[in-house]
Short mmCIF file of C-alpha atoms in Angstrom, two decimals:
data_model
loop_
_atom_site.label_atom_id
_atom_site.label_comp_id
_atom_site.label_asym_id
_atom_site.label_seq_id
_atom_site.Cartn_x
_atom_site.Cartn_y
_atom_site.Cartn_z
CA UNK A 1378 -0.22 0.05 0.17
CA UNK A 1379 1.43 3.18 -1.00
CA UNK A 1380 2.39 5.51 1.93
CA UNK A 1381 0.35 8.93 2.43
CA UNK A 1382 1.60 12.27 0.84
CA UNK A 1383 3.49 13.94 3.58
CA UNK A 1384 3.28 17.36 2.09
CA UNK A 1385 1.30 19.14 -0.19
CA UNK A 1386 4.25 21.62 -0.78
CA UNK A 1387 7.66 20.45 0.44
CA UNK A 1388 8.76 23.08 3.08
CA UNK A 1389 11.59 23.67 0.99
CA UNK A 1390 9.60 24.38 -1.97
CA UNK A 1391 7.81 26.83 0.20
CA UNK A 1392 10.89 29.03 0.21
CA UNK A 1393 11.10 29.33 -3.55
CA UNK A 1394 10.36 32.81 -3.69
CA UNK A 1395 12.88 33.97 -0.94
CA UNK A 1396 16.09 30.90 -1.55
CA UNK A 1397 15.31 29.83 -4.87
CA UNK A 1398 18.04 30.01 -7.61
CA UNK A 1399 15.40 32.05 -9.39
CA UNK A 1400 15.37 34.95 -7.30
CA UNK A 1401 18.99 35.92 -8.68
CA UNK A 1402 17.43 36.43 -12.28
CA UNK A 1403 17.13 40.72 -11.91
CA UNK A 1404 20.96 40.69 -10.86
CA UNK A 1405 21.19 38.13 -13.63
CA UNK A 1406 19.43 40.09 -16.40
CA UNK A 1407 21.31 43.26 -15.09
CA UNK A 1408 24.47 42.12 -16.33
CA UNK A 1409 24.67 40.67 -19.91
CA UNK A 1410 28.13 38.86 -19.53
CA UNK A 1411 26.32 37.02 -16.75
CA UNK A 1412 23.43 36.84 -18.85
CA UNK A 1413 25.36 35.26 -21.63
CA UNK A 1414 27.11 33.17 -19.22
CA UNK A 1415 23.71 31.67 -17.82
CA UNK A 1416 21.20 31.39 -20.26
CA UNK A 1417 23.58 31.37 -23.34
CA UNK A 1418 22.22 34.56 -24.93
CA UNK A 1419 21.65 37.99 -24.24
CA UNK A 1420 19.33 39.99 -22.24
CA UNK A 1421 17.34 40.97 -25.19
CA UNK A 1422 17.44 37.80 -27.04
CA UNK A 1423 15.93 36.22 -23.93
CA UNK A 1424 13.23 38.43 -23.39
CA UNK A 1425 12.57 38.17 -27.13
CA UNK A 1426 12.27 34.12 -26.50
CA UNK A 1427 10.39 35.06 -23.32
CA UNK A 1428 7.95 37.12 -25.38
CA UNK A 1429 7.48 34.19 -27.98
CA UNK A 1430 6.85 31.57 -25.26
CA UNK A 1431 5.51 33.25 -22.33
CA UNK A 1432 1.64 33.21 -23.49
CA UNK A 1433 1.88 29.22 -24.28
CA UNK A 1434 3.62 28.55 -20.90
CA UNK A 1435 1.49 30.85 -18.61
CA UNK A 1436 -0.35 29.06 -15.69
CA UNK A 1437 -3.19 30.48 -13.66
CA UNK A 1438 -2.61 30.98 -9.64
CA UNK A 1439 -4.85 28.75 -7.79
CA UNK A 1440 -6.66 28.67 -4.36
CA UNK A 1441 -4.23 26.33 -2.89
CA UNK A 1442 -0.94 27.56 -4.68
CA UNK A 1443 1.30 30.21 -7.03
CA UNK A 1444 1.45 29.60 -10.24
CA UNK A 1445 5.00 29.12 -11.92
CA UNK A 1446 5.95 32.31 -13.77
CA UNK A 1447 6.65 31.80 -17.63
CA UNK A 1448 9.99 33.78 -17.25
CA UNK A 1449 10.95 30.94 -14.57
CA UNK A 1450 9.90 28.07 -16.58
CA UNK A 1451 11.95 29.34 -19.38
CA UNK A 1452 14.83 29.85 -17.02
CA UNK A 1453 14.71 26.31 -15.75
CA UNK A 1454 14.60 24.99 -19.43
CA UNK A 1455 17.45 27.07 -20.45
CA UNK A 1456 19.28 26.17 -17.67
CA UNK A 1457 18.21 22.38 -17.92
CA UNK A 1458 19.87 22.50 -21.25
CA UNK A 1459 22.67 24.93 -20.68
CA UNK A 1460 24.61 22.95 -17.72
CA UNK A 1461 23.48 19.35 -18.25
CA UNK A 1462 22.11 19.22 -14.91
CA UNK A 1463 19.76 16.16 -13.77
CA UNK A 1464 16.16 17.42 -12.86
CA UNK A 1465 16.76 16.46 -9.37
CA UNK A 1466 19.62 18.98 -9.16
CA UNK A 1467 17.57 21.86 -10.81
CA UNK A 1468 14.37 20.81 -8.27
CA UNK A 1469 16.86 21.63 -5.46
CA UNK A 1470 18.31 25.03 -6.70
CA UNK A 1471 15.08 26.09 -7.91
CA UNK A 1472 12.91 24.73 -4.91
CA UNK A 1473 10.67 22.96 -7.15
CA UNK A 1474 9.84 19.39 -6.98
CA UNK A 1475 11.72 17.11 -9.06
CA UNK A 1476 8.60 16.18 -11.35
CA UNK A 1477 7.59 19.60 -11.73
CA UNK A 1478 11.02 20.31 -13.32
CA UNK A 1479 10.60 17.35 -15.34
CA UNK A 1480 7.30 18.32 -16.70
CA UNK A 1481 8.60 22.09 -17.16
CA UNK A 1482 11.08 21.04 -19.12
CA UNK A 1483 9.99 18.30 -21.49
CA UNK A 1484 7.12 20.90 -22.35
CA UNK A 1485 8.81 23.80 -22.83
CA UNK A 1486 11.32 21.77 -25.11
CA UNK A 1487 8.38 20.76 -27.27
CA UNK A 1488 7.23 24.17 -27.22
CA UNK A 1489 10.31 26.19 -28.32
CA UNK A 1490 10.56 23.71 -31.26
CA UNK A 1491 7.12 24.17 -32.19
CA UNK A 1492 7.53 28.06 -31.71
CA UNK A 1493 10.61 28.72 -33.77
CA UNK A 1494 10.81 25.89 -36.17
CA UNK A 1495 8.78 27.63 -39.07
CA UNK A 1496 10.98 30.23 -39.28
CA UNK A 1497 14.38 29.25 -38.02
CA UNK A 1498 14.69 25.88 -39.16
CA UNK A 1499 12.15 25.68 -41.92
CA UNK A 1500 11.96 22.97 -44.88
CA UNK A 1501 14.64 23.94 -47.48
CA UNK A 1502 13.37 24.55 -50.82
CA UNK A 1503 15.15 25.52 -54.18
CA UNK A 1504 15.70 29.19 -52.94
CA UNK A 1505 17.33 28.40 -49.66
CA UNK A 1506 19.22 25.74 -51.62
CA UNK A 1507 20.58 28.24 -54.30
CA UNK A 1508 21.36 30.89 -51.44
CA UNK A 1509 23.33 28.33 -49.98
CA UNK A 1510 25.50 27.39 -52.73
CA UNK A 1511 26.22 31.11 -53.11
CA UNK A 1512 27.48 31.22 -49.40
CA UNK A 1513 30.01 27.85 -49.98
CA UNK A 1514 31.33 29.26 -52.77
CA UNK A 1515 31.86 32.85 -51.62
CA UNK A 1516 33.33 32.02 -48.20
CA UNK A 1517 34.51 28.61 -48.82
CA UNK A 1518 35.33 28.70 -52.64
CA UNK A 1519 33.33 25.28 -53.34
CA UNK A 1520 30.72 25.90 -56.21
CA UNK A 1521 27.20 24.10 -56.30
CA UNK A 1522 27.86 22.92 -52.32
CA UNK A 1523 24.47 23.12 -50.83
CA UNK A 1524 25.72 21.97 -47.33
CA UNK A 1525 27.94 20.20 -45.28
CA UNK A 1526 26.47 16.86 -43.87
CA UNK A 1527 27.74 14.49 -40.92
CA UNK A 1528 26.40 12.79 -37.79
CA UNK A 1529 26.95 12.77 -33.78
CA UNK A 1530 26.33 10.55 -31.32
CA UNK A 1531 24.71 12.29 -28.54
CA UNK A 1532 25.20 9.92 -25.11
CA UNK A 1533 22.02 8.49 -23.56
CA UNK A 1534 21.31 6.76 -20.40
CA UNK A 1535 20.07 3.22 -21.50
CA UNK A 1536 16.76 3.35 -22.32
CA UNK A 1537 14.33 0.36 -20.66
CA UNK A 1538 14.06 -2.82 -22.22
CA UNK A 1539 16.13 -1.53 -25.39
CA UNK A 1540 18.44 -4.05 -25.02
CA UNK A 1541 21.69 -3.33 -27.40
CA UNK A 1542 19.51 -1.10 -29.89
CA UNK A 1543 21.08 2.34 -28.82
CA UNK A 1544 24.37 0.56 -27.67
CA UNK A 1545 27.33 2.11 -30.32
CA UNK A 1546 30.25 1.04 -31.36
CA UNK A 1547 32.01 3.70 -29.42
CA UNK A 1548 30.78 1.63 -26.56
CA UNK A 1549 28.14 3.67 -24.50
CA UNK A 1550 24.39 4.54 -25.68
CA UNK A 1551 23.52 7.10 -27.77
CA UNK A 1552 20.83 8.65 -30.29
CA UNK A 1553 22.29 9.99 -33.65
CA UNK A 1554 22.19 13.61 -34.88
CA UNK A 1555 22.23 13.90 -38.40
CA UNK A 1556 22.40 17.48 -39.57
CA UNK A 1557 23.32 19.46 -42.91
CA UNK A 1558 24.87 23.09 -42.14
CA UNK A 1559 25.63 26.12 -44.32
CA UNK A 1560 28.33 27.94 -44.80
CA UNK A 1561 28.01 30.28 -41.76
CA UNK A 1562 27.17 27.23 -39.37
CA UNK A 1563 23.01 27.29 -39.83
CA UNK A 1564 21.84 24.20 -39.70
CA UNK A 1565 19.50 23.46 -42.68
CA UNK A 1566 18.13 20.13 -42.18
CA UNK A 1567 18.22 17.84 -38.87
CA UNK A 1568 17.16 13.85 -38.51
CA UNK A 1569 17.38 13.14 -34.65
CA UNK A 1570 16.76 9.93 -32.89
CA UNK A 1571 18.13 7.02 -35.02
CA UNK A 1572 19.60 3.88 -32.66
CA UNK A 1573 23.17 4.37 -31.79
CA UNK A 1574 23.98 0.68 -32.99
CA UNK A 1575 22.60 2.00 -36.69
CA UNK A 1576 25.89 3.82 -37.11
CA UNK A 1577 27.61 0.97 -39.29
CA UNK A 1578 24.00 -0.15 -40.83
CA UNK A 1579 23.11 2.80 -43.03
CA UNK A 1580 21.65 5.78 -40.46
CA UNK A 1581 22.03 8.29 -43.72
CA UNK A 1582 20.53 5.75 -46.14
CA UNK A 1583 17.70 4.79 -43.67
CA UNK A 1584 17.08 8.62 -42.82
CA UNK A 1585 14.51 10.93 -44.37
CA UNK A 1586 17.10 12.96 -45.58
CA UNK A 1587 18.99 10.38 -47.27
CA UNK A 1588 15.74 8.75 -48.53
CA UNK A 1589 14.48 12.02 -49.99
CA UNK A 1590 18.11 12.87 -51.77
CA UNK A 1591 18.20 9.16 -53.75
CA UNK A 1592 14.20 9.93 -54.45
CA UNK A 1593 15.33 13.28 -55.74
CA UNK A 1594 12.09 14.99 -53.86
CA UNK A 1595 14.47 17.77 -52.26
CA UNK A 1596 13.64 20.51 -54.37
CA UNK A 1597 17.72 21.00 -55.26
CA UNK A 1598 18.22 23.11 -57.95
CA UNK A 1599 19.24 21.97 -61.31
CA UNK A 1600 22.52 21.41 -62.69
CA UNK A 1601 24.56 24.79 -62.88
CA UNK A 1602 27.97 25.93 -64.27
CA UNK A 1603 30.63 26.54 -62.05
CA UNK A 1604 31.36 30.20 -62.18
CA UNK A 1605 34.16 31.53 -64.68
CA UNK A 1606 33.80 28.64 -66.02
CA UNK A 1607 32.09 26.14 -68.76
CA UNK A 1608 32.21 23.32 -66.21
CA UNK A 1609 28.70 22.27 -65.26
CA UNK A 1610 27.81 20.35 -62.59
CA UNK A 1611 25.45 19.19 -60.08
CA UNK A 1612 24.49 20.65 -56.58
CA UNK A 1613 26.00 18.71 -53.86
CA UNK A 1614 26.56 18.16 -50.25
CA UNK A 1615 29.79 17.86 -49.06
CA UNK A 1616 30.57 14.71 -46.62
CA UNK A 1617 33.53 12.69 -45.40
CA UNK A 1618 34.56 9.28 -46.44
CA UNK A 1619 32.40 7.17 -44.62
CA UNK A 1620 29.24 8.54 -46.65
CA UNK A 1621 28.19 6.70 -50.14
CA UNK A 1622 29.44 8.32 -53.14
CA UNK A 1623 26.43 9.87 -54.80
CA UNK A 1624 25.35 12.45 -57.49
CA UNK A 1625 24.37 14.78 -55.16
CA UNK A 1626 26.88 13.73 -52.29
CA UNK A 1627 30.69 14.11 -52.78
CA UNK A 1628 32.90 12.69 -50.56
CA UNK A 1629 36.83 12.48 -50.58
CA UNK A 1630 39.03 10.47 -52.69
CA UNK A 1631 40.36 6.95 -51.15
CA UNK A 1632 43.23 7.71 -49.24
CA UNK A 1633 45.25 4.95 -50.76
CA UNK A 1634 47.51 6.01 -54.17
CA UNK A 1635 46.21 9.79 -54.11
CA UNK A 1636 47.71 12.06 -56.73
CA UNK A 1637 48.64 15.47 -55.90
CA UNK A 1638 45.69 16.40 -57.75
CA UNK A 1639 43.29 14.48 -55.54
CA UNK A 1640 44.86 15.73 -52.34
CA UNK A 1641 43.79 19.51 -53.80
CA UNK A 1642 40.02 17.93 -53.99
CA UNK A 1643 40.21 16.32 -50.45
CA UNK A 1644 41.79 19.43 -48.77
CA UNK A 1645 38.83 21.58 -50.52
CA UNK A 1646 36.37 19.54 -49.35
CA UNK A 1647 37.63 19.25 -46.33
CA UNK A 1648 37.68 22.91 -45.75
CA UNK A 1649 34.13 23.43 -46.87
CA UNK A 1650 33.17 20.28 -44.78
CA UNK A 1651 34.29 21.62 -41.52
CA UNK A 1652 31.23 23.85 -41.19
CA UNK A 1653 29.10 20.82 -39.80
CA UNK A 1654 31.79 19.91 -37.34
CA UNK A 1655 32.53 23.33 -35.87
CA UNK A 1656 29.01 23.48 -35.52
CA UNK A 1657 28.44 20.12 -33.67
CA UNK A 1658 31.47 21.66 -31.62
CA UNK A 1659 29.34 25.04 -30.85
CA UNK A 1660 26.25 22.96 -30.12
CA UNK A 1661 28.28 20.91 -27.54
CA UNK A 1662 29.72 23.71 -25.73
CA UNK A 1663 26.84 25.78 -25.38
CA UNK A 1664 24.21 23.37 -24.84
CA UNK A 1665 25.95 20.90 -22.10
CA UNK A 1666 23.17 18.30 -22.27
CA UNK A 1667 24.77 17.29 -25.29
CA UNK A 1668 27.22 15.46 -23.31
CA UNK A 1669 24.83 13.30 -21.88
CA UNK A 1670 20.70 12.96 -21.63
CA UNK A 1671 19.41 11.04 -18.59
CA UNK A 1672 16.05 10.93 -19.66
CA UNK A 1673 13.80 8.99 -21.88
CA UNK A 1674 14.57 8.61 -25.57
CA UNK A 1675 11.30 10.87 -26.79
CA UNK A 1676 12.17 13.81 -24.37
CA UNK A 1677 15.80 13.65 -25.53
CA UNK A 1678 15.02 13.66 -28.91
CA UNK A 1679 12.64 16.75 -27.96
CA UNK A 1680 15.36 18.53 -26.46
CA UNK A 1681 18.03 18.15 -28.92
CA UNK A 1682 15.23 19.60 -31.53
CA UNK A 1683 15.12 22.53 -29.19
CA UNK A 1684 18.88 22.78 -28.95
CA UNK A 1685 18.96 22.70 -32.77
CA UNK A 1686 16.24 25.58 -33.34
CA UNK A 1687 17.68 27.38 -30.68
CA UNK A 1688 21.13 27.51 -32.35
CA UNK A 1689 19.67 28.80 -35.63
CA UNK A 1690 17.53 31.68 -33.26
CA UNK A 1691 20.59 32.46 -31.59
CA UNK A 1692 22.44 33.03 -34.62
CA UNK A 1693 19.77 34.88 -36.34
CA UNK A 1694 19.54 37.43 -33.23
CA UNK A 1695 23.31 37.10 -32.05
CA UNK A 1696 25.65 36.25 -35.11
CA UNK A 1697 29.08 34.88 -34.04
CA UNK A 1698 31.88 33.77 -36.36
CA UNK A 1699 31.49 30.08 -36.37
CA UNK A 1700 34.51 29.11 -38.08
CA UNK A 1701 38.03 31.05 -38.60
CA UNK A 1702 38.50 31.88 -42.44
CA UNK A 1703 42.29 31.24 -41.79
CA UNK A 1704 43.74 28.17 -43.46
CA UNK A 1705 46.92 28.18 -41.44
CA UNK A 1706 45.46 25.98 -38.57
CA UNK A 1707 44.75 22.82 -37.95
CA UNK A 1708 40.86 23.15 -37.41
CA UNK A 1709 40.03 19.64 -37.78
CA UNK A 1710 39.01 18.61 -34.56
CA UNK A 1711 36.35 15.79 -35.30
CA UNK A 1712 35.08 14.53 -31.84
CA UNK A 1713 34.75 11.32 -30.62
CA UNK A 1714 30.97 11.34 -30.82
CA UNK A 1715 30.83 11.84 -34.88
CA UNK A 1716 28.67 8.68 -36.28
CA UNK A 1717 29.69 6.57 -38.86
CA UNK A 1718 27.70 6.13 -42.01
CA UNK A 1719 27.90 2.77 -43.80
CA UNK A 1720 25.11 2.69 -46.06
CA UNK A 1721 25.30 1.46 -49.79
CA UNK A 1722 29.17 2.51 -51.80
CA UNK A 1723 27.45 1.77 -55.18
CA UNK A 1724 28.94 4.93 -56.86
CA UNK A 1725 27.85 5.42 -59.91
CA UNK A 1726 29.58 6.84 -63.22
CA UNK A 1727 27.88 9.71 -62.93
CA UNK A 1728 29.15 10.23 -59.38
CA UNK A 1729 32.64 9.77 -60.20
CA UNK A 1730 32.11 12.04 -63.19
CA UNK A 1731 31.17 15.04 -60.83
CA UNK A 1732 33.43 14.37 -58.67
CA UNK A 1733 36.47 14.50 -61.04
CA UNK A 1734 34.81 17.44 -62.68
CA UNK A 1735 35.47 19.20 -59.43
CA UNK A 1736 38.59 17.74 -59.08
CA UNK A 1737 39.76 19.29 -62.27
CA UNK A 1738 37.94 22.76 -61.58
CA UNK A 1739 39.89 22.69 -58.38
CA UNK A 1740 43.14 22.83 -60.02
CA UNK A 1741 42.87 24.84 -62.90
CA UNK A 1742 43.79 28.19 -63.18
CA UNK A 1743 40.20 29.43 -62.50
CA UNK A 1744 39.56 27.22 -59.32
CA UNK A 1745 42.76 26.79 -57.17
CA UNK A 1746 43.70 28.88 -54.29
CA UNK A 1747 47.23 30.15 -53.93
CA UNK A 1748 47.68 28.41 -50.77
CA UNK A 1749 46.13 24.87 -51.53
CA UNK A 1750 49.65 22.85 -52.63
CA UNK A 1751 51.03 23.58 -49.50
CA UNK A 1752 48.14 22.82 -47.38
CA UNK A 1753 47.46 19.74 -48.73
CA UNK A 1754 50.83 18.21 -48.92
CA UNK A 1755 51.41 18.91 -45.18
#
C-alpha cells in the first residue's frame, strides 16, 4: 500500500521565492555578460524568446498555490539545456519539485521547437539551397555546394527494455543527430533519434534526408555552371569518407594512391565540410546537455530538437563567427562522438564524373587557391 503524501508543498519548496535560484534573475539580467554565461544568450534575446513562449506557458494561480510564472519556466528549461544538470539537481536549486521540473522542461522544449522551427529551421526549398550554394562559393570557394553533412552520437542513459538497440560501436548508449549546415554554421536539416547501434548499418540511407535525396524530392536546383567556367555540375552536399558517393553527395577520394590533384580535391572538400564539425562543436559547448542526456528517448529527442532550433535562433539574433577564415591552423577537430555511416557504397559513373569535374576545377587556373598545394601536402 502506498504511503500517504507527507506534504502538499514541501517546506523547501515553500521558500522558493526567498531562497530559490530564480531570485537571482534580476541581477543576472542586469549584467549582459552574466546573462550570456547563465542563459547562453543576451538579455534582449532572452526577453525576445520569453515574449514568444510566455503566452503558451502561462498558468493561472489557484486557491491552493501560486503558479510558476513563464519567466521561471523558461529559465529552468534553458538552465537544463545549458548545464546538463539533472532534473533533481535543478529541483533543489530552484526549490521546485522533481516532477515539476521534469514536466516544465519537457513541455517547454516541445514548445520551443513548435514556435521557432517554422521561421528558424524551415524545410529547405530551391531558393534556400541556391542561397546556400552562393554562401559556400563566396566563403569557402566550393561551387554548387548546398551544405556539409555529418552525424553525431549523443550519449544517453540506457533506455529501459531496449537491449542493445542504442549501444553504439564506441561503447556507450546514444541517439544520433544527423545534420546539414550552411556556409555560416546555420543548420538546414536535422534528423534526430536513430539508434546508436545503427551507426554501422546505414543511418544516412535510412534517414528521411537520405531517402529524399535518393528519390530526388529535396527540391534541389538543377545543374549549374561553375562560375567563371563552362563546367556544369549538379548541386552537391559534402561529407567525409564514411558516406557513400552519390551524384548529389561528394566524399573524399580514398587515401590509397592519392595523386596531388586528388589531395587538392580532398583538401578543398574538407575545407567546406568543416562547417558541420564546427557547428557540432558549438552545440556541445553551448548546450552541455548534449554531453549526456538522462531521460527517456522521446524527451531526449525533444531536447535536441530544441537545441538545434535555438542554435539557429541565436545565430539570427546574435551572429557569431562559427569558424575562422584562416586555413593556416589545424582546424579539424572531429570529436569522439562523430557517427560512422556505412550505407550503400555503389558509386555510379555519374557520381565519379561529377567528383572528377570538381577535382579538375580545383586544380585549374580558374579554381585553384594560392595556398592549397602547401596546405594539402602537409
